């Protein structure tokens, strides 16, 4: 069996967003399981797979992003057709799943839809992008053999949004290699200890509306009398807006935004954070929350998407909601617990939960069984 993985962007060359990291982890897990994997994505080396570049567009990216994505999906489908052979399986991430409609229907195909931000009215940077990406996702969901749900709590929404029968859905949780992540963090050597420990707050992710970092900024401003610093790792279409919010709230001197950080820097930050916050308005599975749990971080996260499948309030961390008054209250409570026995206990419980229920070894076995089952149907 050979596995083809199709994704619009993959870590590390494509950055460290949730989709990028999830795709990279999936490829690594499959190769560790002995599967021959061919990646179809931009910026991949010839040893990793087939490079499928984005088309060059002369107009501003915000105006043509959806059109560019559609064109890229057609290129990815062509790359698949050129390289498919008998006994191959195709795994497609996000809206790239539309490529499944452009290859022979006899080829087994699997879609991981991720966060489905294209169905969120405020989930993407431009109104023009959403209808195109929704169309691609719906087309892909109809065409593929199976659709992966990473959390039981999001399966219902996934079925409704993608308009597919629940019988087409298979539950396979996202996972992490906790030991590998802790090893990466330990390997990082840095003299930068800005906000290290104590009241240091860390967040990781793309700066987009659905991720709620502007909401976190406002909640932190409401806690300005407390000792805290905030470091965010990641960038996105809302970078400038977030910086304006920080300036307007008069807290920019207590906040650092780090774009282009290495994986070692990010994992080190997880391991040294006083508090990790996931302030999402909407979310898929939230791989960054799993990574924070793998390091035993003390966590405050919004109870959206798949997060409640990972954290029980007061057990593996604290849960809040994406409403300013409530988040401000819960954030104040969490900051007060940083470094306490209660916070350390929740961190240890989070680490144990990851190793028990979200290990990469068990997920890899589930995927191999899925692919082999599709081949014999």
Short mmCIF file of C-alpha atoms in Angstrom, two decimals:
data_model
loop_
_atom_site.label_atom_id
_atom_site.label_comp_id
_atom_site.label_asym_id
_atom_site.label_seq_id
_atom_site.Cartn_x
_atom_site.Cartn_y
_atom_site.Cartn_z
CA UNK A 1 0.00 0.00 0.00
CA UNK A 2 1.16 3.51 -0.83
CA UNK A 3 -0.48 6.55 0.73
CA UNK A 4 -0.85 9.87 -1.09
CA UNK A 5 -1.35 12.89 1.20
CA UNK A 6 -2.78 16.06 -0.36
CA UNK A 7 -2.58 19.28 1.64
CA UNK A 8 -2.41 22.97 0.74
CA UNK A 9 0.39 23.61 3.24
CA UNK A 10 2.47 21.43 5.55
CA UNK A 11 4.85 22.11 8.44
CA UNK A 12 7.58 23.16 8.69
CA UNK A 13 7.79 24.85 5.26
CA UNK A 14 4.15 25.97 5.40
CA UNK A 15 4.22 27.23 8.97
CA UNK A 16 2.85 25.82 12.19
CA UNK A 17 -0.92 26.26 11.99
CA UNK A 18 -3.17 23.43 13.10
CA UNK A 19 -3.71 21.97 9.62
CA UNK A 20 -0.03 22.24 8.75
CA UNK A 21 1.09 20.54 11.96
CA UNK A 22 -1.61 17.88 11.80
CA UNK A 23 -0.67 16.95 8.23
CA UNK A 24 3.03 16.75 9.11
CA UNK A 25 2.31 14.61 12.17
CA UNK A 26 0.08 12.32 10.12
CA UNK A 27 2.78 11.80 7.49
CA UNK A 28 5.36 11.07 10.19
CA UNK A 29 3.04 8.60 11.95
CA UNK A 30 2.34 6.71 8.73
CA UNK A 31 6.01 6.47 7.82
CA UNK A 32 6.84 5.25 11.31
CA UNK A 33 4.18 2.58 10.76
CA UNK A 34 6.02 1.42 7.65
CA UNK A 35 3.72 3.03 5.07
CA UNK A 36 5.20 4.49 1.89
CA UNK A 37 3.90 8.09 1.80
CA UNK A 38 3.94 10.52 -1.13
CA UNK A 39 3.02 14.11 -0.20
CA UNK A 40 1.41 16.42 -2.78
CA UNK A 41 1.89 19.97 -1.47
CA UNK A 42 3.74 23.24 -2.11
CA UNK A 43 7.39 23.50 -1.08
CA UNK A 44 7.98 19.79 -0.47
CA UNK A 45 11.30 18.26 -1.51
CA UNK A 46 11.55 15.52 -4.12
CA UNK A 47 12.41 13.03 -1.36
CA UNK A 48 9.17 13.90 0.47
CA UNK A 49 6.76 13.85 -2.44
CA UNK A 50 5.51 15.81 -5.42
CA UNK A 51 5.71 19.58 -5.30
CA UNK A 52 2.43 21.22 -6.29
CA UNK A 53 2.94 24.97 -6.41
CA UNK A 54 0.25 27.59 -5.99
CA UNK A 55 -0.68 29.43 -9.19
CA UNK A 56 0.65 32.95 -9.62
CA UNK A 57 -2.09 35.56 -9.36
CA UNK A 58 -1.63 39.20 -10.36
CA UNK A 59 -4.39 40.59 -8.15
CA UNK A 60 -4.28 41.00 -4.34
CA UNK A 61 -4.33 37.64 -2.53
CA UNK A 62 -7.40 38.62 -0.51
CA UNK A 63 -9.41 38.96 -3.73
CA UNK A 64 -8.30 35.78 -5.49
CA UNK A 65 -7.43 33.36 -2.68
CA UNK A 66 -10.45 31.17 -3.34
CA UNK A 67 -9.83 31.12 -7.09
CA UNK A 68 -6.17 30.28 -6.46
CA UNK A 69 -7.17 27.44 -4.14
CA UNK A 70 -9.49 25.99 -6.79
CA UNK A 71 -6.71 26.14 -9.36
CA UNK A 72 -4.30 24.53 -6.91
CA UNK A 73 -6.75 21.68 -6.23
CA UNK A 74 -6.87 20.96 -9.98
CA UNK A 75 -3.06 20.87 -10.03
CA UNK A 76 -3.03 18.51 -7.06
CA UNK A 77 -5.55 16.23 -8.80
CA UNK A 78 -3.33 16.15 -11.90
CA UNK A 79 -0.36 15.23 -9.72
CA UNK A 80 -2.38 12.39 -8.20
CA UNK A 81 -3.49 11.03 -11.58
CA UNK A 82 0.12 11.03 -12.79
CA UNK A 83 1.35 9.08 -9.77
CA UNK A 84 -1.49 6.76 -8.74
CA UNK A 85 -1.07 3.02 -9.07
CA UNK A 86 -3.09 -0.05 -8.09
CA UNK A 87 -3.36 -0.45 -4.32
CA UNK A 88 -2.87 3.24 -3.48
CA UNK A 89 -4.96 5.23 -1.00
CA UNK A 90 -5.42 9.03 -0.99
CA UNK A 91 -5.77 11.12 2.20
CA UNK A 92 -6.87 14.73 1.65
CA UNK A 93 -6.76 17.59 4.16
CA UNK A 94 -9.33 20.39 4.30
CA UNK A 95 -10.86 21.77 1.11
CA UNK A 96 -8.18 19.98 -0.91
CA UNK A 97 -10.56 17.02 -0.67
CA UNK A 98 -12.25 18.32 -3.83
CA UNK A 99 -9.39 16.68 -5.73
CA UNK A 100 -11.07 13.34 -4.96
CA UNK A 101 -13.80 14.25 -7.46
CA UNK A 102 -11.17 14.58 -10.21
CA UNK A 103 -9.52 11.16 -9.91
CA UNK A 104 -10.89 7.66 -10.66
CA UNK A 105 -13.70 6.77 -8.26
CA UNK A 106 -12.17 3.33 -7.73
CA UNK A 107 -9.34 4.88 -5.69
CA UNK A 108 -10.02 4.77 -1.91
CA UNK A 109 -10.06 8.30 -0.53
CA UNK A 110 -10.21 9.78 2.98
CA UNK A 111 -10.97 13.40 3.94
CA UNK A 112 -9.92 15.15 7.14
CA UNK A 113 -12.00 18.37 7.06
CA UNK A 114 -10.22 19.99 10.04
CA UNK A 115 -11.91 23.09 11.51
CA UNK A 116 -14.38 23.82 8.68
CA UNK A 117 -13.72 27.56 9.08
CA UNK A 118 -15.18 28.07 5.61
CA UNK A 119 -18.61 27.42 7.16
CA UNK A 120 -18.07 30.00 9.91
CA UNK A 121 -19.46 33.45 8.89
CA UNK A 122 -16.44 35.10 10.54
CA UNK A 123 -13.95 32.28 10.16
CA UNK A 124 -11.98 33.50 7.16
CA UNK A 125 -10.43 36.81 6.27
CA UNK A 126 -12.54 37.70 3.23
CA UNK A 127 -16.17 37.15 2.31
CA UNK A 128 -15.19 36.20 -1.24
CA UNK A 129 -13.19 33.17 -0.11
CA UNK A 130 -15.86 31.37 1.90
CA UNK A 131 -18.31 30.28 -0.86
CA UNK A 132 -15.47 28.84 -2.94
CA UNK A 133 -13.93 26.89 -0.07
CA UNK A 134 -17.36 25.67 1.04
CA UNK A 135 -18.01 24.40 -2.49
CA UNK A 136 -14.65 22.61 -2.53
CA UNK A 137 -15.29 21.00 0.86
CA UNK A 138 -18.81 19.89 -0.07
CA UNK A 139 -17.57 18.50 -3.38
CA UNK A 140 -14.81 16.60 -1.61
CA UNK A 141 -17.11 15.25 1.10
CA UNK A 142 -19.45 13.82 -1.55
CA UNK A 143 -16.61 12.24 -3.50
CA UNK A 144 -14.48 10.61 -0.79
CA UNK A 145 -14.90 7.12 0.63
CA UNK A 146 -14.70 8.23 4.28
CA UNK A 147 -14.64 11.48 6.27
CA UNK A 148 -12.64 11.62 9.50
CA UNK A 149 -14.09 13.21 12.62
CA UNK A 150 -11.38 13.89 15.17
CA UNK A 151 -13.75 14.37 18.12
CA UNK A 152 -17.14 12.90 18.99
CA UNK A 153 -18.40 16.34 20.02
CA UNK A 154 -17.98 17.73 16.49
CA UNK A 155 -19.34 14.76 14.52
CA UNK A 156 -22.90 16.11 14.43
CA UNK A 157 -21.79 19.51 13.14
CA UNK A 158 -19.53 17.85 10.59
CA UNK A 159 -22.38 15.71 9.23
CA UNK A 160 -24.69 18.72 9.03
CA UNK A 161 -22.21 21.10 7.41
CA UNK A 162 -20.83 18.64 4.88
CA UNK A 163 -24.30 17.17 4.14
CA UNK A 164 -23.14 13.57 4.40
CA UNK A 165 -24.63 10.48 6.08
CA UNK A 166 -23.15 9.66 9.48
CA UNK A 167 -22.30 6.20 8.12
CA UNK A 168 -19.60 7.86 6.02
CA UNK A 169 -17.84 9.24 9.12
CA UNK A 170 -15.11 7.45 11.05
CA UNK A 171 -13.90 8.70 14.44
CA UNK A 172 -10.10 8.91 14.72
CA UNK A 173 -8.80 11.43 17.27
CA UNK A 174 -5.94 13.77 16.53
CA UNK A 175 -2.84 12.70 18.38
CA UNK A 176 0.65 13.76 19.38
CA UNK A 177 3.91 12.03 20.21
CA UNK A 178 4.25 13.44 23.73
CA UNK A 179 7.76 12.09 24.32
CA UNK A 180 9.00 13.55 21.03
CA UNK A 181 7.47 16.95 21.80
CA UNK A 182 9.09 17.05 25.23
CA UNK A 183 12.41 16.04 23.69
CA UNK A 184 12.15 18.87 21.14
CA UNK A 185 11.40 21.34 23.93
CA UNK A 186 14.37 20.13 25.99
CA UNK A 187 16.70 20.51 23.00
CA UNK A 188 15.96 24.23 22.67
CA UNK A 189 18.63 26.47 24.10
CA UNK A 190 17.71 30.11 24.49
CA UNK A 191 18.75 32.99 26.70
CA UNK A 192 15.38 34.64 26.06
CA UNK A 193 13.39 34.35 29.28
CA UNK A 194 10.96 37.21 28.66
CA UNK A 195 7.96 36.42 30.78
CA UNK A 196 9.30 32.93 31.54
CA UNK A 197 7.25 31.12 34.21
CA UNK A 198 5.36 33.12 36.83
CA UNK A 199 2.60 35.09 35.17
CA UNK A 200 3.67 34.23 31.63
CA UNK A 201 0.78 33.47 29.29
CA UNK A 202 1.40 31.64 26.01
CA UNK A 203 -0.85 31.09 22.98
CA UNK A 204 -0.07 29.42 19.66
CA UNK A 205 -1.97 29.59 16.37
CA UNK A 206 -2.88 31.52 13.25
CA UNK A 207 -4.08 35.04 13.93
CA UNK A 208 -7.59 34.79 12.51
CA UNK A 209 -10.96 35.99 13.82
CA UNK A 210 -12.18 32.52 14.81
CA UNK A 211 -9.08 31.98 16.98
CA UNK A 212 -10.16 34.79 19.33
CA UNK A 213 -6.84 36.47 20.10
CA UNK A 214 -8.47 39.89 20.04
CA UNK A 215 -10.90 38.55 22.65
CA UNK A 216 -7.99 37.34 24.78
CA UNK A 217 -6.38 40.78 24.49
CA UNK A 218 -9.53 42.45 25.80
CA UNK A 219 -9.80 39.93 28.64
CA UNK A 220 -6.18 40.54 29.61
CA UNK A 221 -6.77 44.29 29.58
CA UNK A 222 -9.53 43.69 32.12
CA UNK A 223 -6.89 41.96 34.27
CA UNK A 224 -4.28 44.70 33.88
CA UNK A 225 -3.92 44.99 37.66
CA UNK A 226 -2.47 41.46 37.77
CA UNK A 227 1.14 40.49 36.98
CA UNK A 228 1.15 38.86 33.54
CA UNK A 229 2.95 38.88 30.19
CA UNK A 230 1.60 37.34 26.99
CA UNK A 231 3.62 35.76 24.19
CA UNK A 232 1.78 34.64 21.07
CA UNK A 233 3.43 32.38 18.48
CA UNK A 234 1.93 32.65 15.02
CA UNK A 235 0.69 35.06 12.38
CA UNK A 236 -2.24 35.44 10.00
CA UNK A 237 -4.55 37.80 8.16
CA UNK A 238 -5.53 39.58 11.39
CA UNK A 239 -1.97 40.54 12.45
CA UNK A 240 -2.34 44.27 12.00
CA UNK A 241 -5.80 44.31 13.53
CA UNK A 242 -4.53 42.52 16.63
CA UNK A 243 -1.66 44.98 16.98
CA UNK A 244 -4.12 47.88 16.79
CA UNK A 245 -6.26 46.24 19.48
CA UNK A 246 -3.23 45.85 21.74
CA UNK A 247 -2.33 49.50 21.23
CA UNK A 248 -5.88 50.72 21.82
CA UNK A 249 -6.07 48.69 25.03
CA UNK A 250 -2.71 50.11 26.19
CA UNK A 251 -1.24 46.64 26.82
CA UNK A 252 1.16 46.32 23.87
CA UNK A 253 4.21 46.65 26.15
CA UNK A 254 3.15 43.47 27.95
CA UNK A 255 2.61 41.45 24.77
CA UNK A 256 5.01 39.89 22.31
CA UNK A 257 3.93 38.38 18.97
CA UNK A 258 6.45 35.96 17.46
CA UNK A 259 6.02 35.06 13.79
CA UNK A 260 8.12 32.39 12.11
CA UNK A 261 9.18 30.62 15.30
CA UNK A 262 10.79 27.19 15.02
CA UNK A 263 9.05 24.10 16.34
CA UNK A 264 11.68 23.92 19.09
CA UNK A 265 10.85 27.47 20.19
CA UNK A 266 7.14 26.72 20.27
CA UNK A 267 7.53 23.47 22.19
CA UNK A 268 9.89 25.16 24.65
CA UNK A 269 7.28 27.87 25.18
CA UNK A 270 4.61 25.26 25.93
CA UNK A 271 6.87 23.64 28.49
CA UNK A 272 7.71 26.89 30.31
CA UNK A 273 4.36 28.68 30.21
CA UNK A 274 2.71 29.70 33.41
CA UNK A 275 -0.63 29.47 31.58
CA UNK A 276 -1.55 28.35 28.07
CA UNK A 277 -4.72 29.97 26.70
CA UNK A 278 -6.81 28.79 23.73
CA UNK A 279 -9.40 31.60 23.30
CA UNK A 280 -11.10 30.29 20.13
CA UNK A 281 -14.55 31.45 19.08
CA UNK A 282 -14.80 28.31 16.96
CA UNK A 283 -12.43 25.39 16.63
CA UNK A 284 -11.87 22.03 15.06
CA UNK A 285 -9.96 19.53 17.15
CA UNK A 286 -7.30 22.00 18.43
CA UNK A 287 -3.94 20.32 18.01
CA UNK A 288 -2.25 23.13 19.92
CA UNK A 289 -4.33 22.28 22.98
CA UNK A 290 -3.14 18.67 22.74
CA UNK A 291 0.47 19.83 22.48
CA UNK A 292 0.10 22.05 25.54
CA UNK A 293 -1.40 19.08 27.41
CA UNK A 294 1.52 16.89 26.33
CA UNK A 295 3.86 19.28 28.15
CA UNK A 296 1.73 19.31 31.29
CA UNK A 297 0.85 22.97 30.82
CA UNK A 298 -1.80 24.65 32.95
CA UNK A 299 -4.56 25.44 30.43
CA UNK A 300 -7.51 27.79 30.06
CA UNK A 301 -9.46 27.02 26.88
CA UNK A 302 -12.82 27.87 25.36
CA UNK A 303 -15.25 24.96 25.35
CA UNK A 304 -15.72 24.93 21.58
CA UNK A 305 -15.13 22.33 18.86
CA UNK A 306 -13.27 19.28 20.08
CA UNK A 307 -11.74 20.92 23.16
CA UNK A 308 -14.34 19.53 25.63
CA UNK A 309 -13.39 16.03 24.42
CA UNK A 310 -9.91 16.68 25.80
CA UNK A 311 -10.44 18.86 28.87
CA UNK A 312 -12.94 18.41 31.66
CA UNK A 313 -13.27 21.65 33.61
CA UNK A 314 -11.14 21.45 36.74
CA UNK A 315 -9.52 18.14 35.76
CA UNK A 316 -7.11 18.55 32.81
CA UNK A 317 -7.47 22.34 32.83
CA UNK A 318 -10.06 25.10 33.01
CA UNK A 319 -12.80 25.79 30.47
CA UNK A 320 -14.34 29.14 29.60
CA UNK A 321 -16.56 30.53 26.83
CA UNK A 322 -15.79 33.08 24.08
CA UNK A 323 -17.64 35.94 25.78
CA UNK A 324 -15.62 38.84 27.15
CA UNK A 325 -17.20 39.13 30.60
CA UNK A 326 -16.97 35.40 31.29
CA UNK A 327 -13.49 35.01 29.83
CA UNK A 328 -12.21 38.00 31.83
CA UNK A 329 -13.55 36.46 35.03
CA UNK A 330 -12.14 33.01 34.27
CA UNK A 331 -8.81 34.43 33.13
CA UNK A 332 -8.46 36.36 36.38
CA UNK A 333 -9.14 33.13 38.28
CA UNK A 334 -6.61 31.19 36.17
CA UNK A 335 -3.86 33.80 36.56
CA UNK A 336 -4.39 33.60 40.30
CA UNK A 337 -3.80 29.83 40.19
CA UNK A 338 -0.57 29.93 38.16
CA UNK A 339 2.14 27.98 39.96
CA UNK A 340 -0.25 26.61 42.58
CA UNK A 341 -0.62 22.92 43.54
CA UNK A 342 -4.03 22.93 41.82
CA UNK A 343 -2.51 24.17 38.55
CA UNK A 344 0.30 21.60 38.72
CA UNK A 345 -2.22 18.82 39.39
CA UNK A 346 -4.28 19.82 36.33
CA UNK A 347 -1.10 19.89 34.23
CA UNK A 348 -0.17 16.37 35.31
CA UNK A 349 -3.70 15.16 34.58
CA UNK A 350 -3.55 16.74 31.11
CA UNK A 351 -0.25 14.99 30.37
CA UNK A 352 -1.63 11.64 31.53
CA UNK A 353 -4.79 12.11 29.43
CA UNK A 354 -2.75 12.70 26.27
CA UNK A 355 -0.63 9.61 26.83
CA UNK A 356 -3.73 7.50 27.53
CA UNK A 357 -6.18 8.67 24.85
CA UNK A 358 -4.31 10.72 22.23
CA UNK A 359 -1.06 8.88 21.51
CA UNK A 360 0.27 8.87 17.95
CA UNK A 361 0.85 5.12 18.14
CA UNK A 362 -2.83 4.26 18.61
CA UNK A 363 -3.95 6.78 15.98
CA UNK A 364 -1.50 5.39 13.43
CA UNK A 365 -2.94 1.91 13.95
CA UNK A 366 -6.48 3.24 13.42
CA UNK A 367 -5.50 4.89 10.12
CA UNK A 368 -3.69 1.81 8.84
CA UNK A 369 -6.77 -0.30 9.62
CA UNK A 370 -9.00 2.25 7.85
CA UNK A 371 -6.85 2.31 4.70
CA UNK A 372 -6.53 -1.48 4.55
CA UNK A 373 -10.27 -1.88 5.06
CA UNK A 374 -11.03 0.47 2.16
CA UNK A 375 -8.68 -1.45 -0.13
CA UNK A 376 -10.52 -4.74 0.37
CA UNK A 377 -14.02 -3.30 -0.11
#
